[in-house]
Amino acid sequence: MNAQRFYKNKLALSILYILLISLLIVGCKGNLINRDHQPTAKIKESNHSDLVDETNDITGKLKIHFLDVGQADCILIEEPTGHNMLIDAGNNGDADFIYSYLKEYNIKQLDYAIGTHPHEDHIGSLDMIINNFEVKNVIMPDVPKSTQTFGEVIQAIANKELLNTIVSVGQEFSLGQSKFTILAPNSNEYDDTNDYSIVIKLQYGNNTFVFTGDAETKSEHEMVASGMDLSADLLKVGHHGSGTSTIAEFLYEVNPKYAVISVGTGNKYGHPDDIIMNRLKIHEVEVYRTDEVGTIIASSDGTNITIDKNASVIDVNTAPEEQTKKIEKIEITEIDKKAEYVVISNKSGVDVDLTGWKVVSVNGSQTFIFPSFVLKAGQNVKVAGYGAKNTGDIIWEEGKGIWNNIKDDPGELYDKKGKLIDRY
Ligand SMILES: [Zn+2]
């Protein structure tokens, strides 16, 4: 009896042991399977290098349509494998135009419809889009508004039993062969609704595009400070070219070859701002404006970007060589070591953005960096040391004795990129 019980117990133990092992194996496998099948939307730090490796399989051309919706935004992204996305949907009055445009290009479904922020010139016809096209995902920032336009969009979302997807910075989404990453908003609360704008970076092969909505200075500063890779071949200029967006630091980080400004002819805001146009010119960006050329189409094969030939390049890029040379005529015209000031002159016929430029006292080893500042054509600016005899237009910094009065102390002027412009 005892021996029988002993063997029974041993058998039971063995079965238990085998069961446990099996469970462990199945459990491990289960984990591995789950890990391999994470959803496409995932939180990711700013590491885009792994995306670059995925260029081999790119087939066909990605088309980005910047629809001419006047003083508003509406961007259609057409992926060659049949995946589409819409970023903003113009004003309420643009519904018919946007509808026919999408029909013309045989767009039936949109993987994503993004309303960058709840202003009418961005979500005006978003309700029409949701009501008439097969929209799979709606993405808008979490900023409810009491406007009729916003109410109509929310109603359309509800009617289609969709949900507004709230996204966070660093999140990635795939769109056919392309991917896009959320760059902004980086905060939960802003004074300005524009700063809630969802900013995305789209990658197709080796080509990259940054779409900014109406993000302004605050959001741009946050994006720069975040350390994310903002670089892009093409930038959709923020807030229709307003002077309150496209700060020099942001533009420097994005460092685009092309820029598109979606803006209305003769708009009451004076968009795009001269300062921004000049800033783009200084950065040698090829600028396309919807008010000048109408709808703009940028095509990418994953390596090269071509802009629709009907779209024409603005003056700056087609200007004769002598005109483009003019922008480099910034000189140091005077240094008074006793009175502690330096005069910088714009001897060209165009305004020059000196933001981020540097004046260096070579032997004194002191550097002045220009704050946000534009030197008008033909004008001078006097930068004086703090407490200097002659007050300047701009004060260098606290403390005296910038220039070395005994030894020879040349002054040097460097542009934003660190290129030596002049030595005095
Ligand atoms: Zn706007």
mmCIF file of N, CA and C and ligand atoms in Angstrom, residues 71-73 88 116-117 119 121-122 194 213-214 236 239-240, ligand 1:
data_model
loop_
_atom_site.group_PDB
_atom_site.id
_atom_site.type_symbol
_atom_site.label_atom_id
_atom_site.label_comp_id
_atom_site.label_asym_id
_atom_site.label_seq_id
_atom_site.Cartn_x
_atom_site.Cartn_y
_atom_site.Cartn_z
ATOM 1 N N GLN A 71 -6.379 81.966 -47.418
ATOM 2 C CA GLN A 71 -5.778 82.155 -46.096
ATOM 3 C C GLN A 71 -6.206 81.011 -45.174
ATOM 4 N N ALA A 72 -5.652 79.835 -45.420
ATOM 5 C CA ALA A 72 -6.008 78.625 -44.687
ATOM 6 C C ALA A 72 -5.015 77.532 -45.072
ATOM 7 N N ASP A 73 -5.160 76.370 -44.442
ATOM 8 C CA ASP A 73 -4.304 75.227 -44.769
ATOM 9 C C ASP A 73 -5.153 74.036 -45.190
ATOM 10 N N ASP A 88 -5.400 69.230 -42.127
ATOM 11 C CA ASP A 88 -6.252 70.412 -42.165
ATOM 12 C C ASP A 88 -7.198 70.419 -43.372
ATOM 13 N N THR A 116 -5.030 70.266 -37.250
ATOM 14 C CA THR A 116 -3.869 70.662 -36.433
ATOM 15 C C THR A 116 -4.269 71.418 -35.167
ATOM 16 N N HIS A 117 -5.273 72.306 -35.304
ATOM 17 C CA HIS A 117 -5.793 73.044 -34.143
ATOM 18 C C HIS A 117 -7.169 73.568 -34.515
ATOM 19 N N HIS A 119 -8.993 76.077 -35.190
ATOM 20 C CA HIS A 119 -9.374 77.345 -35.826
ATOM 21 C C HIS A 119 -10.048 77.048 -37.166
ATOM 22 N N ASP A 121 -9.860 78.199 -40.111
ATOM 23 C CA ASP A 121 -9.072 78.078 -41.353
ATOM 24 C C ASP A 121 -8.299 76.753 -41.440
ATOM 25 N N HIS A 122 -8.484 75.898 -40.431
ATOM 26 C CA HIS A 122 -7.813 74.584 -40.439
ATOM 27 C C HIS A 122 -8.810 73.423 -40.358
ATOM 28 N N ASN A 194 -2.958 78.639 -31.333
ATOM 29 C CA ASN A 194 -2.062 78.208 -32.413
ATOM 30 C C ASN A 194 -0.964 77.275 -31.922
ATOM 31 N N GLY A 213 1.284 73.323 -38.976
ATOM 32 C CA GLY A 213 0.020 73.989 -38.623
ATOM 33 C C GLY A 213 0.295 75.466 -38.417
ATOM 34 N N ASP A 214 -0.207 76.004 -37.296
ATOM 35 C CA ASP A 214 0.037 77.419 -36.983
ATOM 36 C C ASP A 214 0.920 77.556 -35.740
ATOM 37 N N LYS A 236 6.565 73.067 -44.169
ATOM 38 C CA LYS A 236 5.331 73.845 -44.366
ATOM 39 C C LYS A 236 5.453 74.953 -43.326
ATOM 40 N N HIS A 239 1.942 79.057 -39.491
ATOM 41 C CA HIS A 239 1.022 80.184 -39.400
ATOM 42 C C HIS A 239 1.077 81.126 -40.617
ATOM 43 N N HIS A 240 0.991 80.525 -41.802
ATOM 44 C CA HIS A 240 0.868 81.282 -43.054
ATOM 45 C C HIS A 240 1.978 82.318 -43.252
HETATM 46 ZN ZN ZN B 1 -4.187 79.308 -39.699
#
